[in-house]
Amino acid sequence: MGWFLGLGIAGLVLLVLSLAFDGLLEGVLEGLSGGLDGFLSLPVIAGFVSMLGFAAAITLGTTGLGAAAATGVGTVTGVSAGWLTWKLSRALMHDGASATPRGEDLVGSSGSVVTGIPADGYGEVLLYLAGQPLKFAAKSSAPVSRGTEVWVESVLSTTSVAVCPVER
């Protein structure tokens, strides 16, 4: 049982060191993992080792099973803890990467004209990007009066769009 408790404590120490030195050994593990996308990170390894040790120690101490069975239970529990750590860390690291709005997301959206748009000139439209109201300079091939609902045809720049009036 002492070996298993030692593994559990070593896993906790590894976790504390990985948090204290924040990525110091991550480059080494990244090179060794061969592109496993963080599966061999220090928190994952620490979760596996500590759960293997503590689950095996609990199994050995509370049941009549031998060391081999306790090691099996600890391994299954350790793999589960490592997998859960990997999934949670991926969710935390990727929580906004794909949700960042881009200008191209405006194409096809509707808005309203705030400042009238002259023929082949610029006016202003109010559009909603990711739920936030934004004012853009707008160009149209035909004149569009204030208050008219428009569709975005294309993005001209980061601050201007080409629009056409909505016909009903």
Short mmCIF file of C-alpha atoms in Angstrom, two decimals:
data_model
loop_
_atom_site.label_atom_id
_atom_site.label_comp_id
_atom_site.label_asym_id
_atom_site.label_seq_id
_atom_site.Cartn_x
_atom_site.Cartn_y
_atom_site.Cartn_z
CA MET A 1 0.00 0.00 0.00
CA GLY A 2 2.95 2.32 0.62
CA TRP A 3 3.94 2.22 -3.06
CA PHE A 4 0.46 3.21 -4.14
CA LEU A 5 0.25 6.07 -1.66
CA GLY A 6 3.68 7.20 -2.85
CA LEU A 7 2.42 7.27 -6.45
CA GLY A 8 -0.62 9.28 -5.40
CA ILE A 9 1.50 11.80 -3.52
CA ALA A 10 4.01 11.98 -6.39
CA GLY A 11 1.14 12.78 -8.77
CA LEU A 12 -0.05 15.60 -6.51
CA VAL A 13 3.50 16.97 -6.23
CA LEU A 14 3.82 16.84 -10.03
CA LEU A 15 0.55 18.74 -10.35
CA VAL A 16 1.69 21.43 -7.91
CA LEU A 17 5.02 21.74 -9.74
CA SER A 18 3.29 22.01 -13.12
CA LEU A 19 1.10 24.80 -11.76
CA ALA A 20 3.98 26.57 -9.99
CA PHE A 21 6.36 26.50 -12.95
CA ASP A 22 3.57 27.03 -15.51
CA GLY A 23 4.73 25.33 -18.68
CA LEU A 24 8.43 24.97 -17.93
CA LEU A 25 8.49 21.31 -18.98
CA GLU A 26 5.61 21.52 -21.46
CA GLY A 27 8.01 22.00 -24.39
CA VAL A 28 9.82 18.78 -23.52
CA LEU A 29 6.57 16.82 -23.28
CA GLU A 30 5.25 18.41 -26.47
CA GLY A 31 8.30 17.17 -28.34
CA LEU A 32 7.93 13.67 -26.89
CA SER A 33 4.18 13.40 -27.49
CA GLY A 34 4.45 13.58 -31.28
CA GLY A 35 1.41 15.78 -31.81
CA LEU A 36 -1.07 14.20 -29.42
CA ASP A 37 -2.60 17.66 -28.87
CA GLY A 38 -1.82 18.06 -25.17
CA PHE A 39 -2.67 14.51 -24.14
CA LEU A 40 0.75 14.12 -22.52
CA SER A 41 0.68 17.42 -20.66
CA LEU A 42 1.86 17.57 -17.04
CA PRO A 43 -1.65 17.99 -15.57
CA VAL A 44 -2.87 14.92 -17.50
CA ILE A 45 0.12 12.84 -16.35
CA ALA A 46 -0.28 14.11 -12.78
CA GLY A 47 -3.99 13.24 -12.78
CA PHE A 48 -3.25 9.75 -14.09
CA VAL A 49 -0.44 9.01 -11.61
CA SER A 50 -2.23 10.38 -8.55
CA MET A 51 -5.52 8.62 -9.32
CA LEU A 52 -3.70 5.37 -10.09
CA GLY A 53 -1.93 5.53 -6.74
CA PHE A 54 -4.83 6.64 -4.56
CA ALA A 55 -7.46 4.39 -6.19
CA ALA A 56 -5.16 1.37 -5.94
CA ALA A 57 -4.38 2.18 -2.28
CA ILE A 58 -8.07 2.50 -1.46
CA THR A 59 -8.87 -0.74 -3.30
CA LEU A 60 -6.05 -2.60 -1.56
CA GLY A 61 -6.98 -1.24 1.85
CA THR A 62 -10.77 -1.74 1.71
CA THR A 63 -11.12 -5.01 -0.19
CA GLY A 64 -9.52 -8.41 -0.02
CA LEU A 65 -8.15 -8.08 -3.55
CA GLY A 66 -4.44 -8.36 -4.17
CA ALA A 67 -1.95 -5.87 -5.55
CA ALA A 68 -2.57 -6.91 -9.18
CA ALA A 69 -6.31 -6.25 -8.97
CA ALA A 70 -5.69 -2.97 -7.11
CA THR A 71 -3.26 -1.94 -9.87
CA GLY A 72 -5.93 -2.73 -12.49
CA VAL A 73 -8.55 -0.65 -10.67
CA GLY A 74 -6.04 2.16 -10.23
CA THR A 75 -5.07 2.06 -13.90
CA VAL A 76 -8.70 2.30 -15.07
CA THR A 77 -9.35 5.14 -12.63
CA GLY A 78 -6.11 6.88 -13.64
CA VAL A 79 -6.91 6.68 -17.36
CA SER A 80 -10.37 8.10 -16.64
CA ALA A 81 -8.90 10.98 -14.63
CA GLY A 82 -6.27 11.67 -17.30
CA TRP A 83 -8.90 11.69 -20.05
CA LEU A 84 -11.18 13.98 -18.05
CA THR A 85 -8.26 16.35 -17.36
CA TRP A 86 -7.38 16.39 -21.06
CA LYS A 87 -10.99 17.16 -22.11
CA LEU A 88 -11.38 19.92 -19.51
CA SER A 89 -8.07 21.54 -20.41
CA ARG A 90 -8.99 21.49 -24.12
CA ALA A 91 -12.34 23.08 -23.33
CA LEU A 92 -10.66 25.80 -21.28
CA MET A 93 -7.99 26.50 -23.88
CA HIS A 94 -10.40 26.61 -26.82
CA ASP A 95 -13.30 28.42 -25.21
CA GLY A 96 -13.36 31.36 -27.61
CA ALA A 97 -11.10 30.51 -30.48
CA SER A 98 -13.81 29.72 -33.00
CA ALA A 99 -16.41 32.15 -31.68
CA THR A 100 -14.52 35.33 -32.54
CA PRO A 101 -16.64 37.25 -35.03
CA ARG A 102 -15.10 38.31 -38.32
CA GLY A 103 -16.17 40.85 -40.89
CA GLU A 104 -17.16 38.10 -43.31
CA ASP A 105 -19.84 37.08 -40.81
CA LEU A 106 -21.73 40.24 -41.78
CA VAL A 107 -22.43 39.08 -45.35
CA GLY A 108 -26.12 38.21 -45.61
CA SER A 109 -27.09 39.96 -42.38
CA SER A 110 -29.73 42.65 -42.27
CA GLY A 111 -29.60 46.09 -40.75
CA SER A 112 -31.11 49.53 -41.05
CA VAL A 113 -29.87 52.73 -42.62
CA VAL A 114 -28.91 55.36 -40.04
CA THR A 115 -27.66 58.03 -42.46
CA GLY A 116 -29.09 58.03 -45.98
CA ILE A 117 -26.92 56.49 -48.69
CA PRO A 118 -26.61 58.53 -51.92
CA ALA A 119 -26.15 56.75 -55.27
CA ASP A 120 -22.54 55.54 -55.49
CA GLY A 121 -21.75 57.36 -52.23
CA TYR A 122 -21.44 56.44 -48.57
CA GLY A 123 -23.97 56.53 -45.75
CA GLU A 124 -24.20 54.65 -42.46
CA VAL A 125 -25.96 51.46 -41.43
CA LEU A 126 -26.54 49.82 -38.06
CA LEU A 127 -25.70 46.10 -38.09
CA TYR A 128 -25.48 43.47 -35.39
CA LEU A 129 -22.32 41.36 -35.12
CA ALA A 130 -22.35 38.67 -32.42
CA GLY A 131 -25.31 40.42 -30.82
CA GLN A 132 -23.54 43.77 -30.59
CA PRO A 133 -24.81 46.80 -32.53
CA LEU A 134 -22.14 48.29 -34.76
CA LYS A 135 -22.27 51.22 -37.13
CA PHE A 136 -20.62 50.78 -40.53
CA ALA A 137 -20.06 53.04 -43.49
CA ALA A 138 -22.26 51.71 -46.28
CA LYS A 139 -22.22 51.98 -50.04
CA SER A 140 -25.06 51.13 -52.41
CA SER A 141 -25.51 51.29 -56.17
CA ALA A 142 -28.91 52.97 -55.71
CA PRO A 143 -29.86 55.70 -53.23
CA VAL A 144 -31.27 54.36 -49.93
CA SER A 145 -33.19 56.54 -47.49
CA ARG A 146 -32.87 56.62 -43.72
CA GLY A 147 -34.72 53.82 -41.87
CA THR A 148 -34.73 51.42 -44.81
CA GLU A 149 -33.93 47.79 -44.07
CA VAL A 150 -30.89 46.58 -46.01
CA TRP A 151 -28.90 43.38 -46.61
CA VAL A 152 -25.12 43.25 -46.56
CA GLU A 153 -23.84 42.11 -49.97
CA SER A 154 -20.12 42.27 -49.24
CA VAL A 155 -17.54 43.60 -46.83
CA LEU A 156 -15.47 46.39 -48.41
CA SER A 157 -13.14 47.00 -45.48
CA THR A 158 -13.10 46.60 -41.71
CA THR A 159 -15.37 49.63 -41.39
CA SER A 160 -17.46 49.62 -44.58
CA VAL A 161 -19.92 47.33 -46.32
CA ALA A 162 -21.86 47.20 -49.58
CA VAL A 163 -25.60 46.90 -49.07
CA CYS A 164 -28.81 46.56 -51.06
CA PRO A 165 -32.34 47.45 -49.91
CA VAL A 166 -34.64 44.64 -48.81
CA GLU A 167 -37.54 44.31 -51.22
CA ARG A 168 -40.81 42.99 -49.80
#
